[in-house]
Amino acid sequence: MQFSFHCPTKIFAGSECVDRNSGQLAALGNKALIVTGGSSSKKNGSLADVITALKKEGIQYEIFDEVEENPGLATVFRGGQRAKEMAADFIVGIGGGSPLDAAKAVAVLAVNEIRPEELLERNWSVKALPFVAIPTTAGTGSEVTPYAVLTVDTAETKISIAGEDLFAKLTFLDGRYMLKLNWQITANTAVDALSHSIEGYLNKRATVLSDMLALESIGMLGKLLQTMEPDHISLAQREELLYASMLAGIVIAQTGTNIVHAMGYPLTYYKNLPHGLANGMVLKAALDFIEQDCPERVGQVVKAMGCHNLSEVGELLTRVLPNVDLKLTRAEQKNFVGKIMKTKNLVNSAKIPEEKDIDEIFKLSNLADG
Ligand code: NAP
Ligand code: FE
């Protein structure tokens, strides 16, 4: 049996875990830059908890709260500048995947004088500042992955950078921060996590250990998506969502994503669709495609989700995700396919697609015009 496995992040979970483990922050230094989005962390208690913990430990802090959804290069360079000016010792990211990924890039830019191209080429010489992740959505798994996904206008798409120093040193998973998260973001992000585990399972780099985590999280997410009542999601269910999404993050930290994420990026860039929703729109048809070569493994995914066949998986996704009326023009689709085929992780898919297969997945996903 040959495999490798890597998860260097210390994980703390449960209500009030930031407060209970504030001493962990003190070990990272005396000055922190908090990187977060415009409003949610101020309303859901996460920012207040972090400030209380930092004060308790005598750590000075500043707040950079300018991170937009699907963060762009300009934002992370501004954040990097702030971290330099205050001579931050470490970065605390609070929010969904957007602030967490931005915080990772800020941690790199705080200590490196590099150009945008060098950031995207992972060409930096000084290790990023230590980074603490406090997720307030249960989807991206960014708290346990070595990836930061940035929107790059010159390339007209989203680009994922990876680095050992982009793993969080610490992460705190507190489901209370998600108690008021609306159904749409809850479902979109849960489907993002589901697609991480599925893409990690149907992957040439999958191992016995990543498979175990993938099937566990597919099982939990499948059950949650089938049973959660949009207006009554309990704290226990929020905690399960966070846990399953963290497991899925550990899976893609080993394997990377592939077809579904590669197809989701242009849908987000050009059509402004939330990341998880974009993935969810092509997930069923991507499974149909991979099933042609890997019926047994796709069968395991279906079974873990608590479904009888792929049609039921498709019905579940349709039920939980918002209905999007979108048809790509032929020219758009051609442009998308060109970008998708250049995505580096596509070669890790259990069945590697050609251009015509991507076209077919768009068609089966009802996104092709004609
Ligand atoms: P997001 O873009 O971080 O946030 C979406 C929205 O949810 C924002 O409006 C945000 O508001 C709000 N929000 C966040 N937490 C909330 C809470 N607890 N209560 C109420 N509202 C809340 O969404 P995301 O899906 O988590 O992240 C998507 C990004 O992650 C994409 O850029 C994607 O490419 C990336 N991603 C990264 C990885 C990785 O491994 N690094 C993996 C998959 C995806 P505010 O803006 O006010 O905070
Ligand atoms: Fe994702």
Short mmCIF file of C-alpha atoms and ligand atoms in Angstrom, two decimals:
data_model
loop_
_atom_site.label_atom_id
_atom_site.label_comp_id
_atom_site.label_asym_id
_atom_site.label_seq_id
_atom_site.Cartn_x
_atom_site.Cartn_y
_atom_site.Cartn_z
CA MET A 1 0.00 0.00 0.00
CA GLN A 2 1.63 3.27 -1.10
CA PHE A 3 0.35 6.69 -0.18
CA SER A 4 1.26 10.02 1.31
CA PHE A 5 -0.96 12.26 3.41
CA HIS A 6 -0.46 15.78 4.63
CA CYS A 7 -2.54 18.01 6.91
CA PRO A 8 -0.35 20.38 8.93
CA THR A 9 -3.24 22.52 10.26
CA LYS A 10 -4.21 22.35 13.96
CA ILE A 11 -7.98 22.04 14.04
CA PHE A 12 -10.21 23.18 16.92
CA ALA A 13 -13.97 22.64 16.73
CA GLY A 14 -17.04 23.38 18.80
CA SER A 15 -18.90 26.33 20.26
CA GLU A 16 -16.60 29.06 21.58
CA CYS A 17 -13.49 27.28 20.35
CA VAL A 18 -11.78 30.62 19.56
CA ASP A 19 -12.16 31.81 23.13
CA ARG A 20 -11.29 28.44 24.65
CA ASN A 21 -8.06 28.21 22.65
CA SER A 22 -6.99 31.84 22.48
CA GLY A 23 -3.55 30.91 23.84
CA GLN A 24 -2.83 29.29 20.48
CA LEU A 25 -2.93 32.76 18.90
CA ALA A 26 -0.37 34.18 21.30
CA ALA A 27 2.17 31.67 20.00
CA LEU A 28 2.00 33.33 16.55
CA GLY A 29 3.13 36.83 17.56
CA ASN A 30 2.09 40.23 18.90
CA LYS A 31 0.45 41.87 15.89
CA ALA A 32 -2.31 40.45 13.72
CA LEU A 33 -4.05 41.70 10.60
CA ILE A 34 -7.62 40.44 10.41
CA VAL A 35 -8.72 39.90 6.80
CA THR A 36 -12.46 39.64 6.27
CA GLY A 37 -15.43 40.53 4.07
CA GLY A 38 -17.58 43.66 4.14
CA SER A 39 -20.28 42.73 6.59
CA SER A 40 -21.07 39.14 7.59
CA SER A 41 -18.31 38.67 10.17
CA LYS A 42 -19.51 41.79 11.98
CA LYS A 43 -23.02 40.35 12.23
CA ASN A 44 -22.42 36.68 13.00
CA GLY A 45 -20.19 37.11 16.06
CA SER A 46 -16.99 35.77 14.52
CA LEU A 47 -15.15 39.10 14.33
CA ALA A 48 -16.17 40.01 17.89
CA ASP A 49 -14.93 36.64 19.18
CA VAL A 50 -11.57 37.07 17.45
CA ILE A 51 -11.14 40.60 18.79
CA THR A 52 -11.96 39.41 22.31
CA ALA A 53 -9.43 36.58 22.01
CA LEU A 54 -6.71 38.87 20.63
CA LYS A 55 -7.28 41.40 23.40
CA LYS A 56 -7.21 38.66 26.03
CA GLU A 57 -3.81 37.58 24.73
CA GLY A 58 -2.47 41.16 24.49
CA ILE A 59 -2.16 40.99 20.70
CA GLN A 60 -2.47 44.25 18.72
CA TYR A 61 -4.65 44.05 15.64
CA GLU A 62 -5.93 45.93 12.62
CA ILE A 63 -8.84 45.01 10.38
CA PHE A 64 -8.82 44.84 6.58
CA ASP A 65 -12.48 44.30 5.69
CA GLU A 66 -12.42 44.95 1.96
CA VAL A 67 -12.55 41.40 0.60
CA GLU A 68 -15.19 40.95 -2.10
CA GLU A 69 -16.65 37.63 -3.27
CA ASN A 70 -14.23 35.83 -5.60
CA PRO A 71 -11.38 38.15 -4.57
CA GLY A 72 -9.22 39.82 -7.18
CA LEU A 73 -5.54 40.70 -7.29
CA ALA A 74 -6.02 44.40 -6.48
CA THR A 75 -7.66 43.51 -3.15
CA VAL A 76 -4.98 41.10 -1.99
CA PHE A 77 -2.21 43.54 -2.92
CA ARG A 78 -3.97 46.26 -0.88
CA GLY A 79 -4.24 43.83 2.04
CA GLY A 80 -0.58 42.88 1.69
CA GLN A 81 0.35 46.56 1.86
CA ARG A 82 -1.66 46.98 5.09
CA ALA A 83 0.07 43.97 6.63
CA LYS A 84 3.49 45.40 5.69
CA GLU A 85 2.67 48.86 7.07
CA MET A 86 1.65 47.47 10.46
CA ALA A 87 4.46 44.88 10.42
CA ALA A 88 1.97 42.11 11.16
CA ASP A 89 3.30 38.88 12.66
CA PHE A 90 0.36 36.84 11.47
CA ILE A 91 -2.89 37.01 9.51
CA VAL A 92 -6.36 35.95 10.66
CA GLY A 93 -8.85 35.24 7.87
CA ILE A 94 -12.54 35.28 8.86
CA GLY A 95 -15.38 34.47 6.47
CA GLY A 96 -16.24 32.29 3.55
CA GLY A 97 -13.67 31.00 1.08
CA SER A 98 -13.22 34.48 -0.38
CA PRO A 99 -11.74 36.13 2.75
CA LEU A 100 -9.82 32.97 3.67
CA ASP A 101 -8.16 32.75 0.24
CA ALA A 102 -7.51 36.50 0.20
CA ALA A 103 -5.92 36.21 3.65
CA LYS A 104 -3.54 33.53 2.36
CA ALA A 105 -2.39 35.78 -0.48
CA VAL A 106 -2.07 38.69 1.96
CA ALA A 107 0.15 36.47 4.15
CA VAL A 108 2.46 35.98 1.15
CA LEU A 109 2.43 39.62 0.06
CA ALA A 110 3.11 40.88 3.58
CA VAL A 111 6.67 39.59 3.36
CA ASN A 112 7.44 39.47 -0.37
CA GLU A 113 7.95 42.31 -2.88
CA ILE A 114 6.52 40.55 -5.91
CA ARG A 115 4.47 41.34 -8.98
CA PRO A 116 1.03 39.81 -9.63
CA GLU A 117 2.50 37.38 -12.17
CA GLU A 118 4.99 36.15 -9.59
CA LEU A 119 2.21 35.54 -7.08
CA LEU A 120 0.26 33.53 -9.66
CA GLU A 121 3.37 31.56 -10.65
CA ARG A 122 3.97 30.75 -6.97
CA ASN A 123 7.27 32.52 -7.30
CA TRP A 124 7.99 33.97 -3.86
CA SER A 125 11.08 33.37 -1.76
CA VAL A 126 10.10 34.34 1.80
CA LYS A 127 7.62 32.00 3.48
CA ALA A 128 4.15 33.50 4.00
CA LEU A 129 3.28 34.82 7.45
CA PRO A 130 1.44 32.31 9.66
CA PHE A 131 -2.25 32.27 8.85
CA VAL A 132 -5.29 31.44 11.01
CA ALA A 133 -8.56 30.44 9.31
CA ILE A 134 -12.02 30.95 10.76
CA PRO A 135 -14.56 29.70 8.21
CA THR A 136 -18.09 31.06 8.38
CA THR A 137 -19.41 29.07 5.43
CA ALA A 138 -19.20 25.27 5.15
CA GLY A 139 -17.99 24.70 1.65
CA THR A 140 -14.57 25.61 0.42
CA GLY A 141 -12.45 23.77 2.98
CA SER A 142 -9.88 26.54 2.48
CA GLU A 143 -9.08 26.27 6.21
CA VAL A 144 -7.28 22.97 5.54
CA THR A 145 -6.11 23.33 1.92
CA PRO A 146 -2.88 24.79 0.54
CA TYR A 147 -4.84 26.68 -2.14
CA ALA A 148 -5.92 30.26 -2.67
CA VAL A 149 -8.25 30.92 -5.59
CA LEU A 150 -8.01 34.41 -7.08
CA THR A 151 -9.91 36.15 -9.85
CA VAL A 152 -7.49 37.23 -12.55
CA ASP A 153 -8.89 39.71 -15.08
CA THR A 154 -5.94 39.50 -17.46
CA ALA A 155 -6.59 35.74 -17.83
CA GLU A 156 -10.38 36.25 -17.68
CA THR A 157 -10.81 33.43 -15.18
CA LYS A 158 -10.07 32.26 -11.66
CA ILE A 159 -6.65 30.85 -10.90
CA SER A 160 -5.72 28.64 -7.96
CA ILE A 161 -2.27 29.05 -6.42
CA ALA A 162 -0.85 26.46 -4.08
CA GLY A 163 1.95 26.40 -1.57
CA GLU A 164 2.92 24.59 1.60
CA ASP A 165 2.94 27.95 3.37
CA LEU A 166 -0.70 28.54 2.36
CA PHE A 167 -1.89 25.90 4.83
CA ALA A 168 -3.44 27.55 7.88
CA LYS A 169 -1.46 27.05 11.09
CA LEU A 170 -4.70 26.99 13.08
CA THR A 171 -8.36 26.72 12.25
CA PHE A 172 -11.37 27.24 14.47
CA LEU A 173 -14.69 25.67 13.44
CA ASP A 174 -17.63 27.19 15.29
CA GLY A 175 -21.05 26.40 13.82
CA ARG A 176 -22.69 29.27 15.69
CA TYR A 177 -21.30 31.70 13.10
CA MET A 178 -23.49 30.08 10.45
CA LEU A 179 -26.78 30.08 12.35
CA LYS A 180 -28.16 32.93 10.25
CA LEU A 181 -26.56 31.96 6.95
CA ASN A 182 -29.37 31.88 4.39
CA TRP A 183 -30.46 28.70 2.65
CA GLN A 184 -29.12 29.63 -0.75
CA ILE A 185 -25.53 30.19 0.44
CA THR A 186 -25.84 27.17 2.77
CA ALA A 187 -26.86 24.91 -0.12
CA ASN A 188 -24.41 26.35 -2.66
CA THR A 189 -21.49 25.96 -0.28
CA ALA A 190 -22.53 22.46 0.82
CA VAL A 191 -22.57 21.47 -2.86
CA ASP A 192 -19.08 22.96 -3.24
CA ALA A 193 -17.89 20.70 -0.41
CA LEU A 194 -19.72 17.74 -1.96
CA SER A 195 -18.00 18.35 -5.28
CA HIS A 196 -14.61 18.52 -3.51
CA SER A 197 -15.11 15.07 -2.03
CA ILE A 198 -16.50 13.63 -5.25
CA GLU A 199 -13.71 15.10 -7.39
CA GLY A 200 -11.18 13.87 -4.84
CA TYR A 201 -12.70 10.39 -4.89
CA LEU A 202 -12.89 10.16 -8.70
CA ASN A 203 -9.27 11.15 -8.98
CA LYS A 204 -6.03 9.51 -10.05
CA ARG A 205 -4.34 10.85 -6.90
CA ALA A 206 -6.93 9.36 -4.52
CA THR A 207 -5.53 7.17 -1.72
CA VAL A 208 -7.05 4.77 0.80
CA LEU A 209 -7.02 7.52 3.39
CA SER A 210 -8.42 10.30 1.18
CA ASP A 211 -11.12 7.85 0.01
CA MET A 212 -12.18 7.19 3.58
CA LEU A 213 -12.54 10.91 4.28
CA ALA A 214 -14.25 11.52 0.93
CA LEU A 215 -16.89 8.82 1.46
CA GLU A 216 -17.52 9.98 5.02
CA SER A 217 -18.10 13.55 3.90
CA ILE A 218 -20.16 12.55 0.84
CA GLY A 219 -22.35 10.48 3.19
CA MET A 220 -22.82 13.33 5.66
CA LEU A 221 -23.45 15.96 3.00
CA GLY A 222 -25.83 13.71 1.05
CA LYS A 223 -27.88 13.13 4.19
CA LEU A 224 -27.84 16.77 5.23
CA LEU A 225 -28.90 17.97 1.77
CA GLN A 226 -31.78 15.51 1.83
CA THR A 227 -32.98 16.26 5.34
CA MET A 228 -32.20 19.89 6.20
CA GLU A 229 -35.20 22.17 6.38
CA PRO A 230 -34.16 25.51 4.89
CA ASP A 231 -35.73 27.59 7.67
CA HIS A 232 -34.77 25.34 10.58
CA ILE A 233 -31.14 24.33 10.36
CA SER A 234 -29.96 23.37 13.83
CA LEU A 235 -26.59 24.09 15.42
CA ALA A 236 -25.82 20.35 15.28
CA GLN A 237 -26.47 20.37 11.51
CA ARG A 238 -24.30 23.48 11.08
CA GLU A 239 -21.51 21.70 12.94
CA GLU A 240 -21.90 18.63 10.73
CA LEU A 241 -21.76 20.80 7.61
CA LEU A 242 -18.55 22.44 8.86
CA TYR A 243 -17.02 19.09 9.73
CA ALA A 244 -17.94 17.46 6.41
CA SER A 245 -16.68 20.45 4.45
CA MET A 246 -13.41 20.38 6.41
CA LEU A 247 -13.03 16.66 5.59
CA ALA A 248 -13.63 17.47 1.92
CA GLY A 249 -10.95 20.16 2.13
CA ILE A 250 -8.47 17.62 3.51
CA VAL A 251 -9.37 15.37 0.56
CA ILE A 252 -8.60 17.99 -2.10
CA ALA A 253 -5.46 19.03 -0.24
CA GLN A 254 -4.21 15.55 -1.24
CA THR A 255 -5.79 15.16 -4.68
CA GLY A 256 -6.77 18.56 -6.07
CA THR A 257 -10.09 19.11 -7.82
CA ASN A 258 -10.70 18.40 -11.50
CA ILE A 259 -13.49 18.51 -14.11
CA VAL A 260 -16.25 20.12 -12.07
CA HIS A 261 -14.13 22.95 -10.66
CA ALA A 262 -12.44 23.52 -14.00
CA MET A 263 -15.90 24.00 -15.55
CA GLY A 264 -17.19 26.09 -12.66
CA TYR A 265 -14.49 28.78 -12.89
CA PRO A 266 -15.57 30.34 -16.23
CA LEU A 267 -19.22 30.10 -15.17
CA THR A 268 -18.35 32.20 -12.14
CA TYR A 269 -16.02 34.58 -13.97
CA TYR A 270 -18.27 35.38 -16.92
CA LYS A 271 -21.75 34.67 -15.55
CA ASN A 272 -21.24 35.75 -11.95
CA LEU A 273 -22.59 32.50 -10.53
CA PRO A 274 -21.61 31.65 -6.93
CA HIS A 275 -18.81 29.10 -6.85
CA GLY A 276 -20.74 26.16 -5.32
CA LEU A 277 -23.74 26.72 -7.58
CA ALA A 278 -21.52 26.83 -10.68
CA ASN A 279 -20.02 23.47 -9.67
CA GLY A 280 -23.41 22.01 -8.83
CA MET A 281 -24.79 22.87 -12.26
CA VAL A 282 -22.31 20.57 -14.03
CA LEU A 283 -21.75 17.94 -11.31
CA LYS A 284 -24.37 15.41 -12.38
CA ALA A 285 -23.31 15.43 -16.04
CA ALA A 286 -19.63 15.15 -15.03
CA LEU A 287 -20.58 12.04 -13.03
CA ASP A 288 -22.38 10.62 -16.10
CA PHE A 289 -19.17 11.13 -18.07
CA ILE A 290 -16.84 9.52 -15.51
CA GLU A 291 -19.26 6.64 -14.98
CA GLN A 292 -18.52 5.45 -18.53
CA ASP A 293 -15.05 4.29 -17.36
CA CYS A 294 -15.51 3.99 -13.61
CA PRO A 295 -18.98 2.60 -12.90
CA GLU A 296 -17.97 1.06 -9.59
CA ARG A 297 -16.48 4.19 -8.06
CA VAL A 298 -19.34 6.36 -9.29
CA GLY A 299 -21.66 3.72 -7.82
CA GLN A 300 -19.93 4.19 -4.44
CA VAL A 301 -20.53 7.93 -4.62
CA VAL A 302 -24.22 7.40 -5.42
CA LYS A 303 -24.58 4.90 -2.58
CA ALA A 304 -22.73 7.12 -0.08
CA MET A 305 -25.11 9.96 -0.96
CA GLY A 306 -28.03 7.74 -0.03
CA CYS A 307 -29.31 7.65 -3.62
CA HIS A 308 -30.17 4.68 -5.84
CA ASN A 309 -28.84 6.01 -9.12
CA LEU A 310 -27.36 9.09 -10.78
CA SER A 311 -30.80 10.40 -11.73
CA GLU A 312 -31.63 10.70 -8.04
CA VAL A 313 -28.37 12.57 -7.45
CA GLY A 314 -29.36 14.97 -10.24
CA GLU A 315 -32.84 15.42 -8.76
CA LEU A 316 -31.39 16.19 -5.34
CA LEU A 317 -29.05 18.84 -6.79
CA THR A 318 -31.93 20.39 -8.74
CA ARG A 319 -34.04 20.47 -5.60
CA VAL A 320 -31.50 22.18 -3.34
CA LEU A 321 -29.91 24.61 -5.80
CA PRO A 322 -31.60 27.69 -7.25
CA ASN A 323 -32.89 27.38 -10.79
CA VAL A 324 -30.66 29.30 -13.20
CA ASP A 325 -31.91 30.09 -16.65
CA LEU A 326 -28.68 30.19 -18.60
CA LYS A 327 -27.70 29.18 -22.12
CA LEU A 328 -24.18 29.78 -23.36
CA THR A 329 -23.80 31.01 -26.92
CA ARG A 330 -21.63 28.85 -29.16
CA ALA A 331 -18.87 31.45 -29.02
CA GLU A 332 -19.03 31.57 -25.22
CA GLN A 333 -18.93 27.82 -24.93
CA LYS A 334 -15.92 27.63 -27.26
CA ASN A 335 -14.10 30.21 -25.15
CA PHE A 336 -15.00 28.36 -21.91
CA VAL A 337 -13.88 25.00 -23.27
CA GLY A 338 -10.53 26.50 -24.32
CA LYS A 339 -9.93 27.75 -20.78
CA ILE A 340 -11.17 24.54 -19.14
CA MET A 341 -8.83 22.38 -21.22
CA LYS A 342 -5.87 24.44 -19.93
CA THR A 343 -6.73 23.78 -16.26
CA LYS A 344 -3.84 21.90 -14.70
CA ASN A 345 -5.78 19.42 -12.55
CA LEU A 346 -7.89 17.99 -15.36
CA VAL A 347 -5.30 15.27 -15.92
CA ASN A 348 -6.05 13.87 -12.46
CA SER A 349 -9.66 13.05 -13.27
CA ALA A 350 -10.45 9.33 -13.09
CA LYS A 351 -11.55 9.76 -16.74
CA ILE A 352 -9.77 12.54 -18.57
CA PRO A 353 -12.04 14.62 -20.78
CA GLU A 354 -11.37 15.84 -24.29
CA GLU A 355 -12.91 19.02 -25.69
CA LYS A 356 -15.89 17.13 -27.07
CA ASP A 357 -16.57 15.64 -23.62
CA ILE A 358 -16.65 19.08 -21.99
CA ASP A 359 -19.05 20.19 -24.74
CA GLU A 360 -21.22 17.17 -23.96
CA ILE A 361 -21.20 17.91 -20.20
CA PHE A 362 -22.37 21.48 -20.94
CA LYS A 363 -25.09 20.04 -23.16
CA LEU A 364 -26.26 17.47 -20.59
CA SER A 365 -26.27 20.24 -17.99
CA ASN A 366 -28.72 22.18 -20.19
CA LEU A 367 -26.22 24.99 -20.59
CA ALA A 368 -25.53 24.62 -24.31
CA ASP A 369 -27.49 26.68 -26.79
CA GLY A 370 -28.91 24.15 -29.23
P1 NAP B 1 -17.81 33.76 -0.11
O1 NAP B 1 -17.57 34.41 -1.45
O2 NAP B 1 -16.67 33.75 0.83
O3 NAP B 1 -19.06 34.42 0.62
C1 NAP B 1 -20.30 34.47 -0.02
C2 NAP B 1 -21.25 35.39 0.74
O4 NAP B 1 -21.59 34.80 1.98
C3 NAP B 1 -20.71 36.77 1.04
O5 NAP B 1 -21.72 37.69 0.72
C4 NAP B 1 -20.46 36.75 2.54
O6 NAP B 1 -20.63 38.02 3.11
C5 NAP B 1 -21.54 35.80 3.00
N1 NAP B 1 -21.27 35.10 4.27
C6 NAP B 1 -20.15 34.42 4.61
N2 NAP B 1 -20.31 33.83 5.81
C7 NAP B 1 -21.53 34.19 6.26
C8 NAP B 1 -22.27 33.90 7.45
N3 NAP B 1 -21.79 33.09 8.40
N4 NAP B 1 -23.52 34.42 7.59
C9 NAP B 1 -24.04 35.21 6.61
N5 NAP B 1 -23.40 35.50 5.45
C10 NAP B 1 -22.16 34.99 5.28
O7 NAP B 1 -18.35 32.28 -0.40
P2 NAP B 1 -17.69 30.83 -0.34
O8 NAP B 1 -18.50 29.98 -1.21
O9 NAP B 1 -17.43 30.42 1.05
O10 NAP B 1 -16.25 31.03 -1.03
C11 NAP B 1 -16.10 31.04 -2.41
C12 NAP B 1 -14.65 31.31 -2.76
O11 NAP B 1 -13.80 30.26 -2.26
C13 NAP B 1 -14.46 31.33 -4.27
O12 NAP B 1 -13.55 32.35 -4.63
C14 NAP B 1 -13.88 29.96 -4.55
O13 NAP B 1 -13.16 29.91 -5.75
C15 NAP B 1 -13.02 29.75 -3.33
N6 NAP B 1 -12.65 28.32 -3.05
C16 NAP B 1 -11.45 28.09 -2.46
C17 NAP B 1 -11.04 26.79 -2.20
C18 NAP B 1 -9.71 26.55 -1.52
O14 NAP B 1 -9.28 25.42 -1.35
N7 NAP B 1 -9.00 27.57 -1.14
C19 NAP B 1 -11.86 25.69 -2.53
C20 NAP B 1 -13.08 25.96 -3.14
C21 NAP B 1 -13.47 27.28 -3.38
P3 NAP B 1 -19.37 39.01 3.43
O15 NAP B 1 -18.72 39.30 2.12
O16 NAP B 1 -19.99 40.18 4.08
O17 NAP B 1 -18.44 38.26 4.35
FE FE B 2 -14.61 24.65 -4.47
#
